[in-house]
Structures are given as C-alpha cells and as structure tokens.
mmCIF file of C-alpha atoms in Angstrom:
data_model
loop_
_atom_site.group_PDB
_atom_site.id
_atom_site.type_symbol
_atom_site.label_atom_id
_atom_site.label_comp_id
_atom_site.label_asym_id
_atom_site.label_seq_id
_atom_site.Cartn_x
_atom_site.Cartn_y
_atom_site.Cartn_z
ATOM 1 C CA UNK A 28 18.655 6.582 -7.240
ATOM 2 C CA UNK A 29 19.929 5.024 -10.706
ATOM 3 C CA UNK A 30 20.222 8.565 -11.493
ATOM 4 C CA UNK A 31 22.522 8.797 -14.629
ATOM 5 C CA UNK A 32 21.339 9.747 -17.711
ATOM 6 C CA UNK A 33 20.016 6.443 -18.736
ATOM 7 C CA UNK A 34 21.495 5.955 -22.255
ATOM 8 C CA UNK A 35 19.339 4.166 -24.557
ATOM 9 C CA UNK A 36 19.804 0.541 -26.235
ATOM 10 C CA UNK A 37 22.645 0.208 -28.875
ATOM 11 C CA UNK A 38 20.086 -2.617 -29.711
ATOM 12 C CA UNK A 39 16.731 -0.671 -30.163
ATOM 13 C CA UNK A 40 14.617 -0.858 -33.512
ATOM 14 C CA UNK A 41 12.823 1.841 -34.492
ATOM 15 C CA UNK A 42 10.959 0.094 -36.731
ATOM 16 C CA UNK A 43 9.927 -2.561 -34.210
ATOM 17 C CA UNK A 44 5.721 -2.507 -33.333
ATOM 18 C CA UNK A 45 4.042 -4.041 -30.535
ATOM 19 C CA UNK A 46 3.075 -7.504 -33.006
ATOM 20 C CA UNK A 47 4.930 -10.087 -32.974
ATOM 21 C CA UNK A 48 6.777 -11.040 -36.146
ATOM 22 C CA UNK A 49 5.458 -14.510 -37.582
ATOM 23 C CA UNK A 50 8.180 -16.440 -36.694
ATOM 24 C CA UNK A 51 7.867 -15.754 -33.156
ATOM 25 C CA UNK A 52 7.328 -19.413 -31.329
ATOM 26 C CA UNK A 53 8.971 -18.996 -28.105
ATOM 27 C CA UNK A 54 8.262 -15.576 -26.099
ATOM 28 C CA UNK A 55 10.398 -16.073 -22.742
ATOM 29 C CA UNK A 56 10.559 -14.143 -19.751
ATOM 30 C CA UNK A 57 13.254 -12.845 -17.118
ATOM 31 C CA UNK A 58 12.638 -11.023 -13.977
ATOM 32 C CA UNK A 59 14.842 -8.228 -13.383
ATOM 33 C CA UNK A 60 14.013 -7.862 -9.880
ATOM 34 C CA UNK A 61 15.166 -5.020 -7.039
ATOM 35 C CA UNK A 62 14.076 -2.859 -5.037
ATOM 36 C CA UNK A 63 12.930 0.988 -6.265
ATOM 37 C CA UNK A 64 15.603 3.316 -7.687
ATOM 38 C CA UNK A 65 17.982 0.351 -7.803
ATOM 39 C CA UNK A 66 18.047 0.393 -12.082
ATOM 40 C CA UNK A 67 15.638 -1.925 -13.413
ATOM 41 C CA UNK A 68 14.101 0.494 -15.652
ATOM 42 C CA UNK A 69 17.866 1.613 -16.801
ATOM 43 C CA UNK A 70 18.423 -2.120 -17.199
ATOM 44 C CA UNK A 71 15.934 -2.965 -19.849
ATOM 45 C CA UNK A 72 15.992 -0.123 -21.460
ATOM 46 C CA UNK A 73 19.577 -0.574 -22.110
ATOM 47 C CA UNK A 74 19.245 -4.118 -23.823
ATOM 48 C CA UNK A 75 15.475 -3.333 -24.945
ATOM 49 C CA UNK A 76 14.298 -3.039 -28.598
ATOM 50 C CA UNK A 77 11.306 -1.756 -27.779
ATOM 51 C CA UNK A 78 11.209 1.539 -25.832
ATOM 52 C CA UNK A 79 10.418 0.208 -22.752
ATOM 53 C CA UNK A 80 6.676 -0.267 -21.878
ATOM 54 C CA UNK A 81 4.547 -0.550 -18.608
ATOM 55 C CA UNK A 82 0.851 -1.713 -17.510
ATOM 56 C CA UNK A 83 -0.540 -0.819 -14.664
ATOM 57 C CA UNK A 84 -1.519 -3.315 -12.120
ATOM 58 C CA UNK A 85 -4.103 -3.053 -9.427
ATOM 59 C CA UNK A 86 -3.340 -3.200 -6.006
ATOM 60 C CA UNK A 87 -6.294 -3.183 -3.432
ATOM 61 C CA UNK A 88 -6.884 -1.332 -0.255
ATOM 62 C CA UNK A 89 -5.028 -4.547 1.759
ATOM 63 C CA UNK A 90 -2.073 -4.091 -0.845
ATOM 64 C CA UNK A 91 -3.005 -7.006 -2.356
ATOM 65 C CA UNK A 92 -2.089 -7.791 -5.789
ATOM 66 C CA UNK A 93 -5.914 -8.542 -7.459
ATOM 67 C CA UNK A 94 -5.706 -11.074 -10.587
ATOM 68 C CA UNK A 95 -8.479 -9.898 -11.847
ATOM 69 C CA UNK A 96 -10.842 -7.146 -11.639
ATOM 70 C CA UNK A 97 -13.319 -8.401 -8.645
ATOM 71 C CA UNK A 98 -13.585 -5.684 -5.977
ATOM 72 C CA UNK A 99 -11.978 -2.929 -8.031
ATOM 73 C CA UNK A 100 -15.227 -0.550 -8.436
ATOM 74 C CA UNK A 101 -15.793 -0.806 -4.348
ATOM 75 C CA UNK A 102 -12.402 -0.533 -3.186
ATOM 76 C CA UNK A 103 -9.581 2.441 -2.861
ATOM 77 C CA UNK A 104 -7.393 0.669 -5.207
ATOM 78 C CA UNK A 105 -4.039 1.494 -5.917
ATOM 79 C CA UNK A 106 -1.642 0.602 -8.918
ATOM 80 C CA UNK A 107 1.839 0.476 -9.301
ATOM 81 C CA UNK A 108 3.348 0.487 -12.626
ATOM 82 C CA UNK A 109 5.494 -2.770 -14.321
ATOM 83 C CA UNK A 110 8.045 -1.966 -16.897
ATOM 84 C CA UNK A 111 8.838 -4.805 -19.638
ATOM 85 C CA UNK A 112 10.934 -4.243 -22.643
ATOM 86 C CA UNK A 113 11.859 -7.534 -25.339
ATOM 87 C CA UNK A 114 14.792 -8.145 -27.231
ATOM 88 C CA UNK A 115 14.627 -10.794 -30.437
ATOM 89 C CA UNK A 116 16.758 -13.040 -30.467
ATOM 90 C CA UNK A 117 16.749 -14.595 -33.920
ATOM 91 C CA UNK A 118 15.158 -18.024 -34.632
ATOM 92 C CA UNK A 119 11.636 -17.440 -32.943
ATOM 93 C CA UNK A 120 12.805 -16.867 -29.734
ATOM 94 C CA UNK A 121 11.593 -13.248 -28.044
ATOM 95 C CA UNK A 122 13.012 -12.438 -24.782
ATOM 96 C CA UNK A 123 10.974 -10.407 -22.471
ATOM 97 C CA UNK A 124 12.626 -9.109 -19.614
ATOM 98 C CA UNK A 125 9.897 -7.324 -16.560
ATOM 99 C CA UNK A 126 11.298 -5.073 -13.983
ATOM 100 C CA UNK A 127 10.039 -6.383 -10.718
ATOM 101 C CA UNK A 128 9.542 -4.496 -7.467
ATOM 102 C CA UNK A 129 10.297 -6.432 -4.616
ATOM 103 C CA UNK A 130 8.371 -5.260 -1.481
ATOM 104 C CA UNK A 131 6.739 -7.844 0.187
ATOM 105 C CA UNK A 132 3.344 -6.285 -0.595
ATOM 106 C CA UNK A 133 3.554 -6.959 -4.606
ATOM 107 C CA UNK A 134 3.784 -10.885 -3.200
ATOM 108 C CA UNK A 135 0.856 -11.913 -5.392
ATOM 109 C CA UNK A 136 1.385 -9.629 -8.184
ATOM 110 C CA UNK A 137 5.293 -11.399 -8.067
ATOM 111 C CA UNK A 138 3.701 -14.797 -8.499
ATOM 112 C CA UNK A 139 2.196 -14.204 -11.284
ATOM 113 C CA UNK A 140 4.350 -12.117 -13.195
ATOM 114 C CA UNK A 141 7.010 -14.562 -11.620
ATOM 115 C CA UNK A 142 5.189 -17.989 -13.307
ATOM 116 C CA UNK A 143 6.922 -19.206 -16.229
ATOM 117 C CA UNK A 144 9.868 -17.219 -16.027
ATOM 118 C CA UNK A 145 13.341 -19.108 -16.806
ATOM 119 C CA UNK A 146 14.545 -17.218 -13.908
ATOM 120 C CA UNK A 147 15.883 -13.980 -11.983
ATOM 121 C CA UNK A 148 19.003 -11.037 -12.442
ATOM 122 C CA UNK A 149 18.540 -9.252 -9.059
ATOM 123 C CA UNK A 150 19.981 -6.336 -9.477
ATOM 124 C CA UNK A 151 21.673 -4.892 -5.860
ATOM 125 C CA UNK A 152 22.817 -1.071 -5.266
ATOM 126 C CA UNK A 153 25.694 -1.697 -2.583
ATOM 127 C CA UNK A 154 24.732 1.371 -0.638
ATOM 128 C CA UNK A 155 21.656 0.004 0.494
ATOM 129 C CA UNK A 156 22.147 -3.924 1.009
ATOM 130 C CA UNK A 157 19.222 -3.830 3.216
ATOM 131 C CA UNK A 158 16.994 -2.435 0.252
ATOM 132 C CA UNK A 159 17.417 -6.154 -1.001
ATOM 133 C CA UNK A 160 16.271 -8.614 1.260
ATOM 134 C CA UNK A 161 13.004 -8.369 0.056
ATOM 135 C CA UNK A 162 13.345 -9.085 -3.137
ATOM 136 C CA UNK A 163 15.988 -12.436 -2.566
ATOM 137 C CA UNK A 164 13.335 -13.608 -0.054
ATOM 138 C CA UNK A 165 10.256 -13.571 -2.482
ATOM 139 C CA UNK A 166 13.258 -15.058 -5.479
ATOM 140 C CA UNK A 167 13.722 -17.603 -3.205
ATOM 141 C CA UNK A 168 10.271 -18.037 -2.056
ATOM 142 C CA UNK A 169 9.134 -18.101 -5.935
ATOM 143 C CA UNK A 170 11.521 -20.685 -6.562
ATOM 144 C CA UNK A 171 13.104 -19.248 -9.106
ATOM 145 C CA UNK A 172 17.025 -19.788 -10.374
ATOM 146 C CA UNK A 173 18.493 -16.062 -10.258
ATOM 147 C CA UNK A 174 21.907 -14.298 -10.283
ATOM 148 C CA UNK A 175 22.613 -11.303 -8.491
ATOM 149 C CA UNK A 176 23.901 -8.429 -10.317
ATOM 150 C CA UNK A 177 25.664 -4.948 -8.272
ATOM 151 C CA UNK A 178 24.713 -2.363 -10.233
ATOM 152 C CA UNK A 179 28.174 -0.161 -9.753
ATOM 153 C CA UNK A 180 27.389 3.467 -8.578
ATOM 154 C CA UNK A 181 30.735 6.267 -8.445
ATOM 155 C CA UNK A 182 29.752 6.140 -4.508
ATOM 156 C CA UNK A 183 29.495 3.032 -3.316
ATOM 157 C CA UNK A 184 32.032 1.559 -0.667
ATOM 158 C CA UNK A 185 34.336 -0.852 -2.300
ATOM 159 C CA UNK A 186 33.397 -3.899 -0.510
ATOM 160 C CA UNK A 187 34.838 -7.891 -1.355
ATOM 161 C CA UNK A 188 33.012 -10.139 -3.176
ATOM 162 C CA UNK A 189 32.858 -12.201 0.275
ATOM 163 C CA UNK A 190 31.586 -9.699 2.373
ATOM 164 C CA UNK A 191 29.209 -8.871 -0.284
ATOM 165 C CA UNK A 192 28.100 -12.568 -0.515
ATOM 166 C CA UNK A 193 28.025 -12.443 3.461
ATOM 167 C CA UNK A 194 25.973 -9.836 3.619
ATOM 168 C CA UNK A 195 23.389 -10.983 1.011
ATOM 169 C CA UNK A 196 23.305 -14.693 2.339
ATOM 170 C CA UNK A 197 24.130 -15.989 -1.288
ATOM 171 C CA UNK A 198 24.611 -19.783 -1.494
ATOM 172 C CA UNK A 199 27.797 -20.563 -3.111
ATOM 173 C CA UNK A 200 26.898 -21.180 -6.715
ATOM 174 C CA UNK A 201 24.700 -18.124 -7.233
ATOM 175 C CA UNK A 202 26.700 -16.128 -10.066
ATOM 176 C CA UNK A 203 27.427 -12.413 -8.686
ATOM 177 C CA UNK A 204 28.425 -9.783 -11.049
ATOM 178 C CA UNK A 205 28.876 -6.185 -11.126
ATOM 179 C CA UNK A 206 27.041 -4.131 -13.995
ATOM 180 C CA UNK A 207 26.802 -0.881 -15.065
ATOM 181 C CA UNK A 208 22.869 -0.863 -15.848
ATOM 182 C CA UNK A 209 23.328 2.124 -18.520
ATOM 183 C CA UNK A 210 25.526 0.213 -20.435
ATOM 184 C CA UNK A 211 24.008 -2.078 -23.310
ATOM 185 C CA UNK A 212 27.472 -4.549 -23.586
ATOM 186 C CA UNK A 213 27.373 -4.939 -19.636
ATOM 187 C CA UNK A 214 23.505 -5.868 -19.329
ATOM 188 C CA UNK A 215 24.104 -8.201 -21.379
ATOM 189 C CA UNK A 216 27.098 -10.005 -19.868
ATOM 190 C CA UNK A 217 24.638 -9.957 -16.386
ATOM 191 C CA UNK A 218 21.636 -11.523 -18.801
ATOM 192 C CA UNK A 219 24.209 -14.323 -20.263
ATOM 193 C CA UNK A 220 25.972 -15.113 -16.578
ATOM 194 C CA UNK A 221 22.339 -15.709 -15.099
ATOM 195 C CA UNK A 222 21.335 -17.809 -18.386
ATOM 196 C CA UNK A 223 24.590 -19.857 -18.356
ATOM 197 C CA UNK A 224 23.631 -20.530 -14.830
ATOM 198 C CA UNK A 225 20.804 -21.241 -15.795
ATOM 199 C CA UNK A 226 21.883 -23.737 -18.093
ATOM 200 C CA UNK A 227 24.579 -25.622 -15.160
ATOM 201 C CA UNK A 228 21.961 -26.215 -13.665
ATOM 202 C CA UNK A 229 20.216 -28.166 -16.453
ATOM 203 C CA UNK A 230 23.745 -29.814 -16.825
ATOM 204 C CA UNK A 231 23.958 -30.821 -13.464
ATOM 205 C CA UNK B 23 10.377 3.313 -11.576
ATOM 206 C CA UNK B 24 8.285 4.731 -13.541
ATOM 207 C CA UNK B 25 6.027 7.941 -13.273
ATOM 208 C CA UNK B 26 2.413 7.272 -13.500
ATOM 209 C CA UNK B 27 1.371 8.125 -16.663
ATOM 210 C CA UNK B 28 -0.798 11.537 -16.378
ATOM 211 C CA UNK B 29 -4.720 11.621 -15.714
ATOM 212 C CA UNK B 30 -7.170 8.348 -15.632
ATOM 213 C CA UNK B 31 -8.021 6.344 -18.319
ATOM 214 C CA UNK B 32 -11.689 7.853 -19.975
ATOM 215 C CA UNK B 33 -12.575 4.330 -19.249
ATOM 216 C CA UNK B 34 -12.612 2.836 -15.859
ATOM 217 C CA UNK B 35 -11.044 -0.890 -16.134
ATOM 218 C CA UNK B 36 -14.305 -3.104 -14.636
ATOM 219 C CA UNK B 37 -16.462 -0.914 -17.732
ATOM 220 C CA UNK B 38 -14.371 -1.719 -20.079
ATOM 221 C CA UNK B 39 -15.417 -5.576 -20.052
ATOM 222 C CA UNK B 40 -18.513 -4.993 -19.060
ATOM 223 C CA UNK B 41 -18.510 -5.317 -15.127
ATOM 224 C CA UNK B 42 -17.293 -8.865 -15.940
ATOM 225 C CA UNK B 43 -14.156 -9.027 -13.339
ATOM 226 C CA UNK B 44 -13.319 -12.778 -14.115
ATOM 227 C CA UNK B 45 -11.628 -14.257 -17.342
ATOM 228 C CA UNK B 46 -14.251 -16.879 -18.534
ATOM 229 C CA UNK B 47 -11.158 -19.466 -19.332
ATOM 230 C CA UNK B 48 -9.130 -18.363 -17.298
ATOM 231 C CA UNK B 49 -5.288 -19.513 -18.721
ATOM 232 C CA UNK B 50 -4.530 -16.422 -20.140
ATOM 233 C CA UNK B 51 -0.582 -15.601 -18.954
ATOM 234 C CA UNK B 52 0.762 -12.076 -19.266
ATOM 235 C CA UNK B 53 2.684 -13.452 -22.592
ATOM 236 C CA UNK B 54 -0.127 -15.620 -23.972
ATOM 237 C CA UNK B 55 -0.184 -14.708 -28.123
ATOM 238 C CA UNK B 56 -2.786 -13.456 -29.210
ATOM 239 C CA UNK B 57 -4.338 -13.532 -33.058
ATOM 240 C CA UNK B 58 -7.462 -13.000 -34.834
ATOM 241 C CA UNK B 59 -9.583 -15.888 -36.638
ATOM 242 C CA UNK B 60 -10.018 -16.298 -39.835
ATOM 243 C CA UNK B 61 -13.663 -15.845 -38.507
ATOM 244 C CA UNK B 62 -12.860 -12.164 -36.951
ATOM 245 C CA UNK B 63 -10.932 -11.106 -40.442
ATOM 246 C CA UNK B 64 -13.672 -12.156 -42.491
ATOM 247 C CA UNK B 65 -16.328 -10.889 -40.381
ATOM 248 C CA UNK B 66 -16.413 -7.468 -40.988
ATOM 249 C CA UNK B 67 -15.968 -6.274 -37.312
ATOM 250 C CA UNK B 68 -13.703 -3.299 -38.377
ATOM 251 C CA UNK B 69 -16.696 -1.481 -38.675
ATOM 252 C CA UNK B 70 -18.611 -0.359 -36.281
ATOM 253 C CA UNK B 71 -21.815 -0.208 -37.789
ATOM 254 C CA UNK B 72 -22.229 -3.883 -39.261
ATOM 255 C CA UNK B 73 -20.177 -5.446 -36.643
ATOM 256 C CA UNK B 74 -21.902 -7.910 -34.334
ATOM 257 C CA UNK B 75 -24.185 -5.981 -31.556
ATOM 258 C CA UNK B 76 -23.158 -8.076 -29.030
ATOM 259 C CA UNK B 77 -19.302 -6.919 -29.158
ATOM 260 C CA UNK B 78 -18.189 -4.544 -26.768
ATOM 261 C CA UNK B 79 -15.981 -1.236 -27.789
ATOM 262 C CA UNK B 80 -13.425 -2.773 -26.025
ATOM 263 C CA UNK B 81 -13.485 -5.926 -27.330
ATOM 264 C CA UNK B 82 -13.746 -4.097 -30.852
ATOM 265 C CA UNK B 83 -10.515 -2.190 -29.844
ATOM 266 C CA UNK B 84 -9.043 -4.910 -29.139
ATOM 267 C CA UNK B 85 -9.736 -7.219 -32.190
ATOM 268 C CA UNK B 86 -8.321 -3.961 -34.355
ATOM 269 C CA UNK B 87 -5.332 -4.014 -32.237
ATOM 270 C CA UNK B 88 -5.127 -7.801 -33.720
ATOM 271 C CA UNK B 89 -5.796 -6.544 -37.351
ATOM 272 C CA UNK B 90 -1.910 -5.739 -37.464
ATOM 273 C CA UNK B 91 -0.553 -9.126 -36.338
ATOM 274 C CA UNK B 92 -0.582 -11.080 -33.195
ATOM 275 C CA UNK B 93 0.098 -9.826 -29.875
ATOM 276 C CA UNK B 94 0.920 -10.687 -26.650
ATOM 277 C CA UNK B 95 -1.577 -10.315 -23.439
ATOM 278 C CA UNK B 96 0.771 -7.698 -22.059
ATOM 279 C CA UNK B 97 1.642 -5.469 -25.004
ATOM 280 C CA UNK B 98 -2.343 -5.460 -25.848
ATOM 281 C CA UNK B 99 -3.070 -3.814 -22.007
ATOM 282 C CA UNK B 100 -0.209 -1.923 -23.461
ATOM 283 C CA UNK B 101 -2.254 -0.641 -26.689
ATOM 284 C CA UNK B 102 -5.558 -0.274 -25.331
ATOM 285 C CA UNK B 103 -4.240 1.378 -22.017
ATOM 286 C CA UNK B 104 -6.154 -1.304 -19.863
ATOM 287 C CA UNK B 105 -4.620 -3.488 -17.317
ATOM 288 C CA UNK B 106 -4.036 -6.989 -17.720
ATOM 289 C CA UNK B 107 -6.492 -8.503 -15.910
ATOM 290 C CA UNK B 108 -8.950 -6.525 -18.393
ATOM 291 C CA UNK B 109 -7.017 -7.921 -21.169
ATOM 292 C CA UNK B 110 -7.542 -11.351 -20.302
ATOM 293 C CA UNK B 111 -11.722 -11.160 -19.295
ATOM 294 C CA UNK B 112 -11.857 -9.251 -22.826
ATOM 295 C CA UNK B 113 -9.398 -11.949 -25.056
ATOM 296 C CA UNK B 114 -11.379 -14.867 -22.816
ATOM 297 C CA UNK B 115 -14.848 -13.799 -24.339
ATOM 298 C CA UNK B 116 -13.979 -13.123 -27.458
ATOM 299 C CA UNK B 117 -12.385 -16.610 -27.751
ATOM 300 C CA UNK B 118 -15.337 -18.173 -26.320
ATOM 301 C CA UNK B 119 -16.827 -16.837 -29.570
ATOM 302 C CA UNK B 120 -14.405 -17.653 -31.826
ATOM 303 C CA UNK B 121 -13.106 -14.372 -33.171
ATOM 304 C CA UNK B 122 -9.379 -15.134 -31.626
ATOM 305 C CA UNK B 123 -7.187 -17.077 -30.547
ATOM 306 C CA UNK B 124 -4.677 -17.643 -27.879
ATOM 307 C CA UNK B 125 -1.580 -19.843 -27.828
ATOM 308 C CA UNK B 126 0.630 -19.978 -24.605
ATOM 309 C CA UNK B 127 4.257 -18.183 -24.544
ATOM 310 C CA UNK B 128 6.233 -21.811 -25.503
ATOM 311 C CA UNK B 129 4.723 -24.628 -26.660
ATOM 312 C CA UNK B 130 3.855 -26.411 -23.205
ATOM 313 C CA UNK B 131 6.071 -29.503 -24.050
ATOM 314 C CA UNK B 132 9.806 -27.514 -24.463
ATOM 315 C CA UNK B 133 9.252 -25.512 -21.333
ATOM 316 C CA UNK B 134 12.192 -24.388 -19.982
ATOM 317 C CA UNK B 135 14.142 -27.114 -21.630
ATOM 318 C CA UNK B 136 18.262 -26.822 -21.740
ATOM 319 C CA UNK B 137 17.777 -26.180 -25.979
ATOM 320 C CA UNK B 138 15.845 -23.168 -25.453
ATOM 321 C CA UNK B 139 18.055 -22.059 -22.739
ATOM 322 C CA UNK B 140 21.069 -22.382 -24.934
ATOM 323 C CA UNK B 141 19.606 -20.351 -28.029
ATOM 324 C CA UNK B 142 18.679 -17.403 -25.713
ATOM 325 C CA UNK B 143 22.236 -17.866 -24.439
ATOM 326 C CA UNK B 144 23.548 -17.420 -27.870
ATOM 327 C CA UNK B 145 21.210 -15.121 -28.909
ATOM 328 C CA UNK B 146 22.424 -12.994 -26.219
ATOM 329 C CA UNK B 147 26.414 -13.608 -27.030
ATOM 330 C CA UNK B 148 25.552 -12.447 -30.339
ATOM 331 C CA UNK B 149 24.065 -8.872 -29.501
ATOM 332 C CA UNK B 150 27.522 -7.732 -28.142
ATOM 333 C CA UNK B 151 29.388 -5.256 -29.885
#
C-alpha cells in the first residue's frame, strides 16, 4: 500500500471553494490511473488545491458501470468511490486530475470518466507489475496518450529501465518516470513529462 | 482508495430526481459548467415557500449550490452528496426550464489542440518550487 504519511500539497488554497472562478474557460482532465493502493489518491492530493474530493459511482449487480440511474432501486448495487482534485493553472485553464481504478470491471465507468481527457499518468508500484496490466490494457483500449509513472517505494527491487519496459510491454516512445507520489515537486515533473508527450505527439 | 464515507445518504439517488433515471438532454460530461439564469436569480427560488411548485428539493439544492458561482457536474454530486448520474437528470430538467445553464469543459472547437496543451504545460513548469 502507498502507505506513507501522505503529505499534503505545497500548492493547496485554503481559500479555494468548489465554484469556479469567472475566468475559468478551459476545465481539462487527466487520468491518473492504477491499480488500488498503488498512490493515486497520494498523487493528487500532492499537486491538488482542493482537498481532494470523491463521488460515488454506481456499479450494478453484473459490475457494470450504470450511466445513469435505470435499474438502481431493483438491483444490489454497489459503488466504488472516484477521487478528483484540480489545480489552476492561471489564464482560464483548470486542470482536473481523477484517480482511476483499473480493474476490468470499472470498463464502462473508465469510458466515461476516460472521454475527453488529454490523456493518462499510470502510475506502477514495481512490486506488483502484474497489478498493472489492467489498467495499460483499458489505456490502450480507451485510446488514450499516457505515460507511465513508478511510484518509488523503500522496498522495491531495483530493476532497469529495460526490464521494466519489458515487463510492462511499453512501446518505445511512452515516457517512463519514477515519482515519489507524496512529493508535490515530483508529481509534477510526472504531470509535465506525460503533457510534453503529449504535446510530441501534436508536433509529430 | 478511499474509505466509503460513513452511513447512506437520507436520500436514496433515483428519489432524489424523482424516479427519473435518464438525463432528458443527455450531454452532460462529468466537467460540464454549470450556472444559474438570469431567470433562476431573479426568480425567487431561494425560498422555499414562493418558489415554483413544480421544483424538486433537489433541484432547489442544487440551484442554491449555483447561487455562489458556477460549478462543474462533478463538484455539484460533490455538494449535494448525489452521484453523477443524479446530477446530470437534475441539471438536464432544470435546463429544459430555463433556470440554468450548461456549457461543455472547452469550447468544442480548441479541443485538445497543441495551444492548450502548451499552457497546461507551462502552467505546470510554473508551480515548481
């Protein structure tokens, strides 16, 4: 488990509410995908100005995500929470970033959180590669441009960059960084290598 | 993740709009913007007693959650501790009546273009310390 004390954003307001300021034009989203206990949570909060917040989403009997509300008075539902937090990032643009679970039975609820996001940090804990194949599978499914980001715990085996890339199948020009998720300064520098990427792409 | 926050909600999720399980519109995305009319601030729907009978308490919460300022789809579920599939039947109705309004997250035409990609970029840069 990410189970640190999770420190809390050098770059939280206080005084920041749940409206939007006026000058808010563009609100854009990032997935910060993994599996559970891998750090999303830990992630956003680090970089969040907002506490970070969740809703909870429905899940029916069949594990199905439900997009809206049909069914939910006859069926055992369940819910899983989402996490989001949002940084501002000065001339109306308002990042949000949502931690996403990635077990293939959130597949629907991952579409639509997933639609109209600029893209994907997947964060990996290097003790349990395995834990991850869900999630790249559904990123890659979804479409969506993403960076992987090993989120650094005092155990893990110090594997190369190339077996690491082995392991997770990662094409050649999908950034991989290491993070420590706690850390505001090193969130960041995941958030800016996936959006540079992001923009190479554009460039290319 | 996240514990579950304690208890249920007093109100069950399909009451809260009614029964009504599908958005009437139907666009509604997670960071859609919500914001009041001129029509909802003038009307004087902040209170209970002369508002409109056919307004729901939900949809009353929800257009005094927009009294404040605008908000997005996600951080009202977040407000009125309803999920956002709620959120969106509720905003749908009440736009269908024309006491809000909804814009999407970036205007449709500069979606995800490199511009925007670079000012989050820099944005970004410029929060390190």
């Amino acid at each position: 488990m990410a189970s640190a004390p999770s420190s809390t954003s050098g770059l939280r307001r206080p005084d920041s509410g749940p409206h939007l300021p006026d000058d808010a034009r563009h609100l854009v989203k990032i997935l910060v995908a993994g599996p559970f206990g891998v750090g999303k949570t830990t992630l956003i909060d680090s970089v969040s100005e907002i506490k970070p917040l969740h809703t909870e989403e429905h899940l029916t009997e069949a594990s199905v995500a439900v997009d809206d509300l049909a069914g939910v008075r006859d069926k055992t539902t369940t819910t899983v929470a989402i996490d989001f937090g949002r940084i501002s990032l000065g001339g109306g643009v308002v990042l949000y970033l949502f931690g996403t679970p990635g077990q293939e039975r959130f597949r629907s609820l991952w579409a639509e959180i997933a639609y109209g996001a600029l893209g994907a940090l997947v964060l990996v804990d290097t003790r349990r590669l395995d834990d991850s194949f869900g999630v790249l599978g559904l990123v890659e499914e979804t479409g969506l441009p993403y960076a992987v980001a090993l989120n650094v715990f005092p155990d893990a085996r110090p594997y190369t960059d190339e077996q690491l890339r082995g392991a997770l199948d990662l094409e050649p020009g999908t950034p991989m960084v290491t993070c420590d998720a706690r850390d505001t300064n090193s969130s960041l520098d995941a958030l800016i290598t996936l959006v540079q990427h992001l923009i190479e792409r554009k460039d290319a | 993740m996240t514990p579950r926050r304690a208890g249920r909600p007093l109100v069950p999720a399909y009451l809260s709009t009614g029964g009504v399980a599908r958005p009437s519109r139907g666009s509604l995305e997670r960071l859609s913007v919500l914001t009041r009319t001129d029509l909802a601030r003038t009307d004087p729907v902040r209170s209970a007693a002369s508002a409109p009978a056919e307004l729901s308490a939900a949809q009353h919460a929800l257009l005094d959650a927009l009294g404040g300022g605008s908000l997005t789809v996600v951080e009202a579920a977040v407000l009125l501790e309803l999920p956002v599939s709620a959120i969106r039947v509720l905003a749908d109705a009440l736009t269908d009546q024309g006491l809000l309004r909804a814009r999407p997250p970036v205007p449709v035409s500069d979606l995800p273009d490199y511009d925007l990609l670079k000012r989050v970029a820099d944005g970004l840069r410029a929060l390190k310390h």
